[in-house]
Coordinates of C-alpha atoms and ligand atoms in Angstrom, one line a residue:
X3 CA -33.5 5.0 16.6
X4 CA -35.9 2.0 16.7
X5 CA -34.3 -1.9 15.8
X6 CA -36.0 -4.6 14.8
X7 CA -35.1 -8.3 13.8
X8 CA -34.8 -8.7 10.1
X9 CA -33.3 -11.5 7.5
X10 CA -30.7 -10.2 4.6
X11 CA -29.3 -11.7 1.6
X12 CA -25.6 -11.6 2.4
X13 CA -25.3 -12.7 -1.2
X14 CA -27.7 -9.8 -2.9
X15 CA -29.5 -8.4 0.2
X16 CA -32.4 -8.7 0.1
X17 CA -34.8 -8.3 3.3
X18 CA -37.4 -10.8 4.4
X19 CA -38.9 -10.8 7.5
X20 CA -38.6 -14.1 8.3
X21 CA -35.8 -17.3 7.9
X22 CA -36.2 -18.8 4.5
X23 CA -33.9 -21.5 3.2
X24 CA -33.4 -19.9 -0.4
X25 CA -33.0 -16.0 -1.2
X26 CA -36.0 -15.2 -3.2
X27 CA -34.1 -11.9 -4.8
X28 CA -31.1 -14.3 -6.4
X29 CA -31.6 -17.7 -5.4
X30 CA -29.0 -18.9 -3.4
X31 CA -29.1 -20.9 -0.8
X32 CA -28.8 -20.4 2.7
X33 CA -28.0 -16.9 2.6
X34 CA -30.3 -15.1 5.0
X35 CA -29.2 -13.9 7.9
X36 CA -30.5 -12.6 11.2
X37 CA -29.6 -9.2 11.7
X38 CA -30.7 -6.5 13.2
X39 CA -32.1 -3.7 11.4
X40 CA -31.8 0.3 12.7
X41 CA -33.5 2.8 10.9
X42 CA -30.9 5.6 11.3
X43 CA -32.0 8.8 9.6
X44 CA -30.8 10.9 6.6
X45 CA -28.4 8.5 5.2
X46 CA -25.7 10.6 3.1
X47 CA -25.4 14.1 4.3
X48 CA -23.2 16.2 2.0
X49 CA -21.3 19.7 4.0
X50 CA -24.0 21.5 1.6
X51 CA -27.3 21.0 3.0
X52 CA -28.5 24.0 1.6
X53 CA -29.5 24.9 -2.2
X54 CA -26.5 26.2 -4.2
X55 CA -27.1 28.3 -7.3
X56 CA -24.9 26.3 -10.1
X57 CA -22.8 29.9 -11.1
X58 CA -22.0 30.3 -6.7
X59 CA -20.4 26.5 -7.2
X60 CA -16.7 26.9 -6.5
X61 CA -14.8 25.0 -9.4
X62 CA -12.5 22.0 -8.2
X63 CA -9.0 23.5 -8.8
X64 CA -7.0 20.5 -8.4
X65 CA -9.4 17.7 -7.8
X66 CA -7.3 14.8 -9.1
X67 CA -3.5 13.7 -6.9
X68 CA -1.6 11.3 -9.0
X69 CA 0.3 8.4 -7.6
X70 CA 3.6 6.9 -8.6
X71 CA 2.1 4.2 -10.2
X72 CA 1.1 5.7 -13.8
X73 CA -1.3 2.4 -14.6
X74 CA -3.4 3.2 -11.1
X75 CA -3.8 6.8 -11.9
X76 CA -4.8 5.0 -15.4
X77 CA -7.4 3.0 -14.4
X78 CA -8.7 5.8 -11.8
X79 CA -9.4 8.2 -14.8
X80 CA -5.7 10.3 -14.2
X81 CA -5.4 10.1 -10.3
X82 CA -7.2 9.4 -7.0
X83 CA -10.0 12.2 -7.0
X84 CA -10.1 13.9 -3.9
X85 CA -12.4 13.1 -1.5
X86 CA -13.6 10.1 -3.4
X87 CA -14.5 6.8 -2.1
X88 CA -12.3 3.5 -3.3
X89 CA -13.5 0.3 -3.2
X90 CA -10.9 -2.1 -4.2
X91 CA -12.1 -6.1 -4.0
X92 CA -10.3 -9.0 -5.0
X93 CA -9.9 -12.8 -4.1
X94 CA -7.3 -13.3 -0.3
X95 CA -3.9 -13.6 -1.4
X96 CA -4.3 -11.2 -5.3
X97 CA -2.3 -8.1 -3.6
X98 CA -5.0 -6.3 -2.1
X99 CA -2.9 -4.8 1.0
X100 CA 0.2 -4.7 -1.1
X101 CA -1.0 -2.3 -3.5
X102 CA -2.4 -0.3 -1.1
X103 CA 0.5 -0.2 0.9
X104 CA 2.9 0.8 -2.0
X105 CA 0.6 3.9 -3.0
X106 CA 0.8 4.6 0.9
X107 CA 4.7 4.2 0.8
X108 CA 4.5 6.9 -1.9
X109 CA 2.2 9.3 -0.7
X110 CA 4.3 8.9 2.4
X111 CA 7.7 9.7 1.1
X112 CA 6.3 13.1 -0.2
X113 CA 5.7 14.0 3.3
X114 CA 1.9 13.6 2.6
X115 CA -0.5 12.1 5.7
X116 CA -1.1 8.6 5.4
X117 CA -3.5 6.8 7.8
X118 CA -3.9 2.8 7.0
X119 CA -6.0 1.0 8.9
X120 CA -5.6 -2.6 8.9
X121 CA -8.2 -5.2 10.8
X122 CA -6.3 -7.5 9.4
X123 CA -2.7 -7.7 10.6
X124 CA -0.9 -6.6 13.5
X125 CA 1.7 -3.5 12.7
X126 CA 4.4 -6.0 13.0
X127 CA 2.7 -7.9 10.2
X128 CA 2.1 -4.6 7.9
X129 CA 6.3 -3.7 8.9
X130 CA 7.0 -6.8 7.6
X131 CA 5.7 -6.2 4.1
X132 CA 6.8 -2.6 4.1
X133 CA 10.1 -3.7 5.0
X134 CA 10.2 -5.9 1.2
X135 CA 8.1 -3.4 -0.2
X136 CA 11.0 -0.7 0.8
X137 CA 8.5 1.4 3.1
X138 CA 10.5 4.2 4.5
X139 CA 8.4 6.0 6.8
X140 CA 7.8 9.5 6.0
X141 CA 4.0 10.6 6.9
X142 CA 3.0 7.0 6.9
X143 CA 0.4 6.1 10.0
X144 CA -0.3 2.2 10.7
X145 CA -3.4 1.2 13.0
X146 CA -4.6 -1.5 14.0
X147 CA -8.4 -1.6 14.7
X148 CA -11.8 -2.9 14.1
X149 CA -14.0 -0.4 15.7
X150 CA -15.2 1.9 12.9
X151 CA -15.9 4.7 15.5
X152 CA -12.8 4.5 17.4
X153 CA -10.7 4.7 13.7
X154 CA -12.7 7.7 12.5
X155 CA -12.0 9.4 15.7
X156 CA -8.3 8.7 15.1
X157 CA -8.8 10.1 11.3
X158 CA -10.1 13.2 12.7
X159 CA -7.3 13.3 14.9
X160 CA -4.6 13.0 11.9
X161 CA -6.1 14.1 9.2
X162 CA -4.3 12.4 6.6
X163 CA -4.6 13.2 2.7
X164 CA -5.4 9.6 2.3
X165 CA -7.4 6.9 4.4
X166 CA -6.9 3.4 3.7
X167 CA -9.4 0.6 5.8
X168 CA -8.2 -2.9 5.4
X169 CA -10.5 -5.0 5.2
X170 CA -14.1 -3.6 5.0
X171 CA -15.1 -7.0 6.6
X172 CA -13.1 -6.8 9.3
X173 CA -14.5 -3.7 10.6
X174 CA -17.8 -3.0 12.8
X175 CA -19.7 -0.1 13.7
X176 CA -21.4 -0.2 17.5
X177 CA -24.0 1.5 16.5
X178 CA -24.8 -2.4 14.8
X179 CA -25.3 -5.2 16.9
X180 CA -24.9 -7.6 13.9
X181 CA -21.4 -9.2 13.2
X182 CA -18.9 -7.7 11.3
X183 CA -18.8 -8.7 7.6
X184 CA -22.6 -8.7 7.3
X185 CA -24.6 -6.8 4.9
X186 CA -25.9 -4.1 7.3
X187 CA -22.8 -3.8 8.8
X188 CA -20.6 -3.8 5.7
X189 CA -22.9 -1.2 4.2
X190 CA -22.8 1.3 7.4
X191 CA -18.9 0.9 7.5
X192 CA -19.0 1.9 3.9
X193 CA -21.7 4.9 4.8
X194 CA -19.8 6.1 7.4
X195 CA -16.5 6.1 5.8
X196 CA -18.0 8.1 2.6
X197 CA -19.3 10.8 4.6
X198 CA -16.4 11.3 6.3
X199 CA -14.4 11.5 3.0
X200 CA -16.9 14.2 1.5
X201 CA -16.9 16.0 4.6
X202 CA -13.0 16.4 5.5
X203 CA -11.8 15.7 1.6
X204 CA -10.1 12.9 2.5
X205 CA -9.3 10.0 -0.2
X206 CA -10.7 6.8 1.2
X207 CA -9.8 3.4 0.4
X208 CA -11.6 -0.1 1.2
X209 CA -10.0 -3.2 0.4
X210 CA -12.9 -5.9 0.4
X211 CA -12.6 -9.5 -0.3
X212 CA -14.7 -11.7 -2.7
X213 CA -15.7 -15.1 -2.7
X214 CA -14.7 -17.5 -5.8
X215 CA -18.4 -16.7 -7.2
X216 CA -17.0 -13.8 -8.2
X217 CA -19.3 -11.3 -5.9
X218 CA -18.1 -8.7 -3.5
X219 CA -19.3 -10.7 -0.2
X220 CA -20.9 -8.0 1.4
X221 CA -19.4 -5.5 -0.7
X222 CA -21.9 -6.5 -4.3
X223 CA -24.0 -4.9 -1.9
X224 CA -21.9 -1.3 -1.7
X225 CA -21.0 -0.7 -5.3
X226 CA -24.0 2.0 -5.5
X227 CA -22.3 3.6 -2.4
X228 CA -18.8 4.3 -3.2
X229 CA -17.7 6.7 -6.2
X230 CA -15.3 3.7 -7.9
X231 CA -15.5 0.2 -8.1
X232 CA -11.9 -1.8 -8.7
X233 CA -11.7 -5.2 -8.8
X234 CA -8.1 -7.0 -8.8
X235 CA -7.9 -10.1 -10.9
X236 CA -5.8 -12.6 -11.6
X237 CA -4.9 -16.8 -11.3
X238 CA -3.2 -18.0 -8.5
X239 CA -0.9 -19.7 -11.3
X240 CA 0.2 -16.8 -13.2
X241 CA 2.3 -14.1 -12.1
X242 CA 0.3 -11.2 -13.6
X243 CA -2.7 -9.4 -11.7
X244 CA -5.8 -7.4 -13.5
X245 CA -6.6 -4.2 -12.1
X246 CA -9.9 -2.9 -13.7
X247 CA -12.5 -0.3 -13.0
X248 CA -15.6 -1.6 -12.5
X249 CA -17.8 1.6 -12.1
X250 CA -16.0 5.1 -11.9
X251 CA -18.2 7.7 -11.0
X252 CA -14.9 9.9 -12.6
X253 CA -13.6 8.3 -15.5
X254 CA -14.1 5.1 -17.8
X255 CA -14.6 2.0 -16.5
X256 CA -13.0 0.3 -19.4
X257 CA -9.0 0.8 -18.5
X258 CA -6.9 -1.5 -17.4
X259 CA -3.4 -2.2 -15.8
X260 CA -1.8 -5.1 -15.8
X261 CA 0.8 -5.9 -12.6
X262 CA 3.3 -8.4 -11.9
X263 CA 4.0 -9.8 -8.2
X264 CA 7.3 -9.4 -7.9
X265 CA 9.7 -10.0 -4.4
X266 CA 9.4 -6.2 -4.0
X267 CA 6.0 -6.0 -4.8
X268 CA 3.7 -4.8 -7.2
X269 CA 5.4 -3.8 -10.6
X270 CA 3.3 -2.4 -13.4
X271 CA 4.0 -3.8 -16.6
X272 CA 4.4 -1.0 -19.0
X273 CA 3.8 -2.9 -22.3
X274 CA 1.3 -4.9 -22.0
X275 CA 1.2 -5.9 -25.3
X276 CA 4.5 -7.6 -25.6
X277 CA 4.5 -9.2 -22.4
X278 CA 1.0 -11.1 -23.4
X279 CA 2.7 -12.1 -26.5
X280 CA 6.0 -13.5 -25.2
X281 CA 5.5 -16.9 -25.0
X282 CA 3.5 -17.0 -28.1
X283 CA 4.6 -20.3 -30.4
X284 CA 6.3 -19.5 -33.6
X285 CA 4.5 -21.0 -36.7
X286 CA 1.8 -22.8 -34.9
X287 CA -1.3 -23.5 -36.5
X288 CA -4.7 -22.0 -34.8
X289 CA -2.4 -19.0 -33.2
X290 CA -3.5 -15.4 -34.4
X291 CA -2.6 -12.3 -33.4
X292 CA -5.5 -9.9 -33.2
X293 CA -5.5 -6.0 -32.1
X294 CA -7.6 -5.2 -29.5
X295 CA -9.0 -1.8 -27.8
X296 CA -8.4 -1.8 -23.9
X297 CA -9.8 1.1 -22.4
X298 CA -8.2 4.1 -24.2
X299 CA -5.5 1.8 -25.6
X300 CA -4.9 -0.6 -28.1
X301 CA -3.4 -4.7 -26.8
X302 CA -2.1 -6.7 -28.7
X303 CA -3.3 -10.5 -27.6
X304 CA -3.1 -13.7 -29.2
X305 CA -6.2 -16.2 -29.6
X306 CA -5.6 -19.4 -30.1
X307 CA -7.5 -22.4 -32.0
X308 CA -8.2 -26.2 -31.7
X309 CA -10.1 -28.0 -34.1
X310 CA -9.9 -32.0 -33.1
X311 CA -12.2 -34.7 -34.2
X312 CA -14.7 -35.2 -31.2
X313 CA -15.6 -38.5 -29.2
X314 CA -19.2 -37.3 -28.9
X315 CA -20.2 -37.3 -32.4
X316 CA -23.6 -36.3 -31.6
X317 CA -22.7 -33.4 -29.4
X318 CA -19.2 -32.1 -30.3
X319 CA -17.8 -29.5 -28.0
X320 CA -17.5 -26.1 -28.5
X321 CA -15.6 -24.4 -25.5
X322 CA -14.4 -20.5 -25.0
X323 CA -12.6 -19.3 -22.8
X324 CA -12.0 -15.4 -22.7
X325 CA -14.4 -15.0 -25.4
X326 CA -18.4 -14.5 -26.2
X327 CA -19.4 -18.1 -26.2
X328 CA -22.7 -17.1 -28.1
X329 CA -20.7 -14.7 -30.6
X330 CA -18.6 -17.2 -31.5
X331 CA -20.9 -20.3 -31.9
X332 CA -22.3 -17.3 -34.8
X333 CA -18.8 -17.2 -36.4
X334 CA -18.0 -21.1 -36.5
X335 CA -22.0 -20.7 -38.1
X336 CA -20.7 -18.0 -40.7
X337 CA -17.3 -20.1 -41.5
X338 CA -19.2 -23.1 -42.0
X339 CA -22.0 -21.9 -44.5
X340 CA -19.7 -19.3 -46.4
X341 CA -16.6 -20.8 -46.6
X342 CA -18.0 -24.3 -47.0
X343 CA -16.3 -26.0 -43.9
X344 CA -17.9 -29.2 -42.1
X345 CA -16.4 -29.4 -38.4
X346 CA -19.8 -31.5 -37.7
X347 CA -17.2 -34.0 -36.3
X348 CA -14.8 -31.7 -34.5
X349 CA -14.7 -30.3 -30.9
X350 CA -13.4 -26.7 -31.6
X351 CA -11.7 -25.1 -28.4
X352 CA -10.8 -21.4 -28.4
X353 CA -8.6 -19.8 -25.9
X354 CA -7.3 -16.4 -25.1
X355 CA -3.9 -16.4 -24.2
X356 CA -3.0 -15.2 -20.9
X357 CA -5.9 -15.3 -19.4
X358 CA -7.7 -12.0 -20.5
X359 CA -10.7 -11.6 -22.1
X360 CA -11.8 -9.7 -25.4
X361 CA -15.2 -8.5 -25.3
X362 CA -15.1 -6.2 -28.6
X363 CA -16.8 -7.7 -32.2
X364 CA -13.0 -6.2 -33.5
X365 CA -11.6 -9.9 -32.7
X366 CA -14.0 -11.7 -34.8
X367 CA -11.9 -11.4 -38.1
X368 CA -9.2 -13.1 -35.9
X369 CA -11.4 -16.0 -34.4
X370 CA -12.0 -16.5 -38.2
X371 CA -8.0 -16.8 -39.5
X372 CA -7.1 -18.6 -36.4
X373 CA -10.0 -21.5 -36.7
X374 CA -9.3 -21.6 -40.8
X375 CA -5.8 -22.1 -39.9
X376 CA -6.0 -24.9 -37.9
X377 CA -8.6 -26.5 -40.1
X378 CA -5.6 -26.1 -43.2
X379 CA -3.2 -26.5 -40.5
X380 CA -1.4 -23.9 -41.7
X381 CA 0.2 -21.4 -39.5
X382 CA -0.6 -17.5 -40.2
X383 CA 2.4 -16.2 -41.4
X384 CA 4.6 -14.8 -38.7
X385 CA 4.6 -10.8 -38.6
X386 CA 0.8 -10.9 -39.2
X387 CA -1.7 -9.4 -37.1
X388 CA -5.7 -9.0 -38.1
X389 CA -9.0 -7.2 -36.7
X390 CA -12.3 -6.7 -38.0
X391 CA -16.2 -7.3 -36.9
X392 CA -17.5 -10.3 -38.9
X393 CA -21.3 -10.3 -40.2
X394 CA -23.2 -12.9 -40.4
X395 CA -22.9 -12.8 -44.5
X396 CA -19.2 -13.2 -44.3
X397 CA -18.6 -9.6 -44.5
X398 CA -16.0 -7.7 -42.9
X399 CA -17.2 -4.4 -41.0
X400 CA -15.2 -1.8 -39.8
X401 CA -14.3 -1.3 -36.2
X402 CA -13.4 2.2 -34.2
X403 CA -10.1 3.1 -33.7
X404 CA -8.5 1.6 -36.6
X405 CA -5.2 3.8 -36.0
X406 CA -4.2 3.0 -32.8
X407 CA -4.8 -1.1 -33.9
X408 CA -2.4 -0.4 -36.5
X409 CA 0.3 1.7 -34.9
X410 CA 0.6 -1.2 -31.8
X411 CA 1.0 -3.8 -34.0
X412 CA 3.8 -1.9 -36.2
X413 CA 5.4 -1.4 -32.9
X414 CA 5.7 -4.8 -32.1
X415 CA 7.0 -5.3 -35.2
X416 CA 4.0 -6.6 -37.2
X417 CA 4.6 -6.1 -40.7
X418 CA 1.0 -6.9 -42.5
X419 CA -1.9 -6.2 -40.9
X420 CA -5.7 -7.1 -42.5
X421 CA -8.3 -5.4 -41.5
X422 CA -11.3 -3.9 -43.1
X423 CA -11.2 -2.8 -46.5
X424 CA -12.9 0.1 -45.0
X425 CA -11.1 1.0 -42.4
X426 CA -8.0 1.5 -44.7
X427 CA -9.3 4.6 -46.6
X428 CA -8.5 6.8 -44.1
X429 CA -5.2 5.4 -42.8
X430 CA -3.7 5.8 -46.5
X431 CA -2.9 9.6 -44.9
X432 CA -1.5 8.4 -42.3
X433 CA 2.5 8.0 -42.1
X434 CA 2.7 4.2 -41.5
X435 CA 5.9 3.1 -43.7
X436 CA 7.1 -0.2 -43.6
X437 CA 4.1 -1.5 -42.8
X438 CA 1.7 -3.2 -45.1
X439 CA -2.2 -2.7 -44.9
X440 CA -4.1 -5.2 -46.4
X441 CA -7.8 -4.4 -46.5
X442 CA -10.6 -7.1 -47.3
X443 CA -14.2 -7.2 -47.6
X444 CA -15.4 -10.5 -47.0
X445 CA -14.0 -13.3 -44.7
X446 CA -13.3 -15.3 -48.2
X447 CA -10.8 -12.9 -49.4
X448 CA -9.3 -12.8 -46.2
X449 CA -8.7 -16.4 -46.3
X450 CA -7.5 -16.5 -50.2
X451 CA -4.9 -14.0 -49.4
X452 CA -3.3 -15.5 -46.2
X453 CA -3.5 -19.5 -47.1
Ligands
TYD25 P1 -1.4 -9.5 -0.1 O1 -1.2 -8.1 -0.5 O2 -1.3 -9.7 1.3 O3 -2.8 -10.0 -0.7 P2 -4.3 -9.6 -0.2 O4 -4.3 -8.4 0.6 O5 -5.1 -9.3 -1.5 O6 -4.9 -10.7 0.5 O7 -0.3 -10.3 -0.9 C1 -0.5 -11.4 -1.6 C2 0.7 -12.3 -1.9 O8 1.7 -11.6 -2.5 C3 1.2 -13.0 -0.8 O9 1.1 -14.4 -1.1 C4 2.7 -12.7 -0.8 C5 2.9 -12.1 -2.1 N1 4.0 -11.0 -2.1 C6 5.0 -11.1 -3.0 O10 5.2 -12.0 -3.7 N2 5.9 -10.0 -3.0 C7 5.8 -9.0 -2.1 O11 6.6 -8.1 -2.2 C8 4.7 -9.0 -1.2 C9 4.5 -7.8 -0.3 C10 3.8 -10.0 -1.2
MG26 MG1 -4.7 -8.2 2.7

């Protein structure tokens, strides 16, 4: 093994070989590091190291073991896979170790082995949140260590079914001279810890932390070496966390679950859609209710509109937040030339409630209602939910998944619905009593039906 002095990006990491003030891979500033660099040889070694024919390939029996918690297995793509490698990031303080712990406390109870390692917190510490997270032993194994080598040893040792390491950061190998939490050494911990999941089976969690930019600090850098990416979101100011898959190298990356920190701990919430709609004003101008596709499944959210005449007539705002800012500076366009609106003079401010985001053209029909109805300041009727892609000739386009829209928003107990006149066609099949479909094919008629 030969070493030599080299300078990483703990932001992107990039190499340089020597100090420079500004990253020249992403920019930042003062990111580069000394650290030393190893070249250690064949980096991921599987058990196989020989050919296989495909046909001699053993078939996974029962690679997937669910957890309690239905919206984790969820997100995971219908369980933890065996022998996979979890990274799980989020900002301090979003319920990183108290997940983690809960999904311990389960696997525990069943009698399966449990090894969590924390860098973090002393055992007390982790007792302590057991304790209100109603921990009752079982299988469940706490250490507390930093040395990577000296914690794998211990896995061998147990052997547990699941391997939880708490933080990434916290941990070092020796074979690094660097500090923990840097980029070689955060990417070795990660190495490590994936080989010895794929060699002994074991399902391998890392909690890592990330900085307000929004990047895995240290752990950007590992998302090509673990199987699945999660990252925990959520506002310091609202009860409700965001667990979403950022890259699953087993499932969709699109699901989502949404928690709520409660005095015992995580709970999932198990209708989303109602709980985001709660709080929603009755009979308020600008509020819409638009059905969006999650994942596999269907959320009912609520956008809402401002339109107020600006202060900076020359530069009138135009501020998103949870939407495409560029898709819908296109739609205030498209309202403005086809339904003959000025807003010239207005600062428009769109919001989506609860801090989520929609991502899918399927909200655009509702952008639409909700800024036409604060422009007539006239509420859309209560019971009234909408989707539907906009063009940019007023036009409204069908959108996938027209069914499952339809049937969330009957559940809530959303009476009319408007979506495209051509997704109705095949819906008229479909047993939906009680609830009315009202198609349209251009933004206009949309507008001359509801106002
Ligand atoms: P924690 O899991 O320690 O966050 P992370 O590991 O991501 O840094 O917990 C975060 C917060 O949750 C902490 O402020 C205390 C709070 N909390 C509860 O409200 N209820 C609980 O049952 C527990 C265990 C924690
Ligand atoms: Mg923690």
């Amino acid at each position: 093994m030969k070493s030599k002095s080299v300078f990483i990006c703990q932001s992107c990491g990039t190499h340089s070989p020597k100090w420079l003030g500004r990253c020249p891979g992403c920019g930042e500033w003062n990111t580069l590091v000394e650290e030393v660099e190893e070249t250690v040889g064949a980096e991921y070694s599987f058990p196989s190291s020989e050919p296989v024919l495909y046909q001699d390939i053993k078939e996974f029996k029962n690679p997937r073991i669910k957890v309690k918690i239905e919206e984790f297995n969820k997100v995971l793509g219908g369980g933890i896979v065996i022998g996979s490698l979890v990274l799980i990031g989020g900002e301090p303080g979003i319920g990183k170790s108290t997940l983690l712990l809960q999904i311990s406390r389960d696997f525990a109870i069943d009698q399966e082995k449990v090894l969590y390692v924390s860098g973090e917190e002393s055992l007390e510490q982790i007792k302590l949140r057991g304790e209100r997270l109603g921990v009752r032993g079982g299988q469940l194994f706490l250490l507390a260590e930093t040395n990577l080598e000296r914690i794998l040893a211990q896995a061998e040792k147990i052997m547990p079914q699941v391997l939880v390491l708490d933080s990434i950061q916290t941990v070092f190998s020796s074979k690094l001279s660097s500090s923990p939490g840097t980029i070689s050494q955060v990417r070795e911990v990660a190495n490590q810890v994936f080989r010895f999941a794929k060699r002994n089976q074991v399902s391998s969690f890392l909690i890592g932390h990330i900085t307000k930019e929004g990047s895995l600090a240290g752990p950007k850098s590992l998302e090509h070496m673990v199987d699945v990416v999660l990252l925990f979101e959520g506002e310091r100011d609202r009860s409700h966390r965001v667990l979403r898959a950022l890259k699953n190298r087993f499932g969709p990356v699109s699901e989502l679950a949404i928690f709520e920190m409660a005095a015992s701990g995580l709970q999932a919430i198990s209708n989303p859609s109602a709980f985001f709609l709660k709080e929603r004003p009755a009979n308020e101008p600008g509020s819409v209710v638009v059905s969006t596709i999650k994942g596999s499944r269907p959320l009912l959210i609520e956008i809402q509109s401002l339109v107020s005449s600006t202060l900076f007539a020359s530069n009138p705002r135009r501020m998103t937040v949870g939407l495409d800012h560029f898709r819908t500076a296109m739609l205030l366009a498209v309202i403005e030339k086809k339904l003959g609106y000025g807003f010239g003079g207005d600062d428009i401010y769109l919001n989506v409630a609860g801090g989520l985001e929609i991502e899918e053209p399927a909200a655009d029909l509702g952008i639409v209602l909700g800024v036409v109805s604060c422009l007539k300041n006239r509420p859309v009727p209560a019971g009234m939910a909408a989707f539907g892609e906009v063009g940019l000739s007023g036009e409204v386009r069908s959108v996938g998944q027209a069914l499952a829209r339809v049937k969330e928003a009957a559940s809530l107990g959303f009476g009319t619905i408007v979506l495209p006149q051509g997704n109705v066609g095949p819906l008229e099949k479909e047993d939906l009593a009680g609830t009315k479909l009202v198609g349209v094919q251009h933004i206009r008629q949309a507008i001359d039906l509801i106002f």
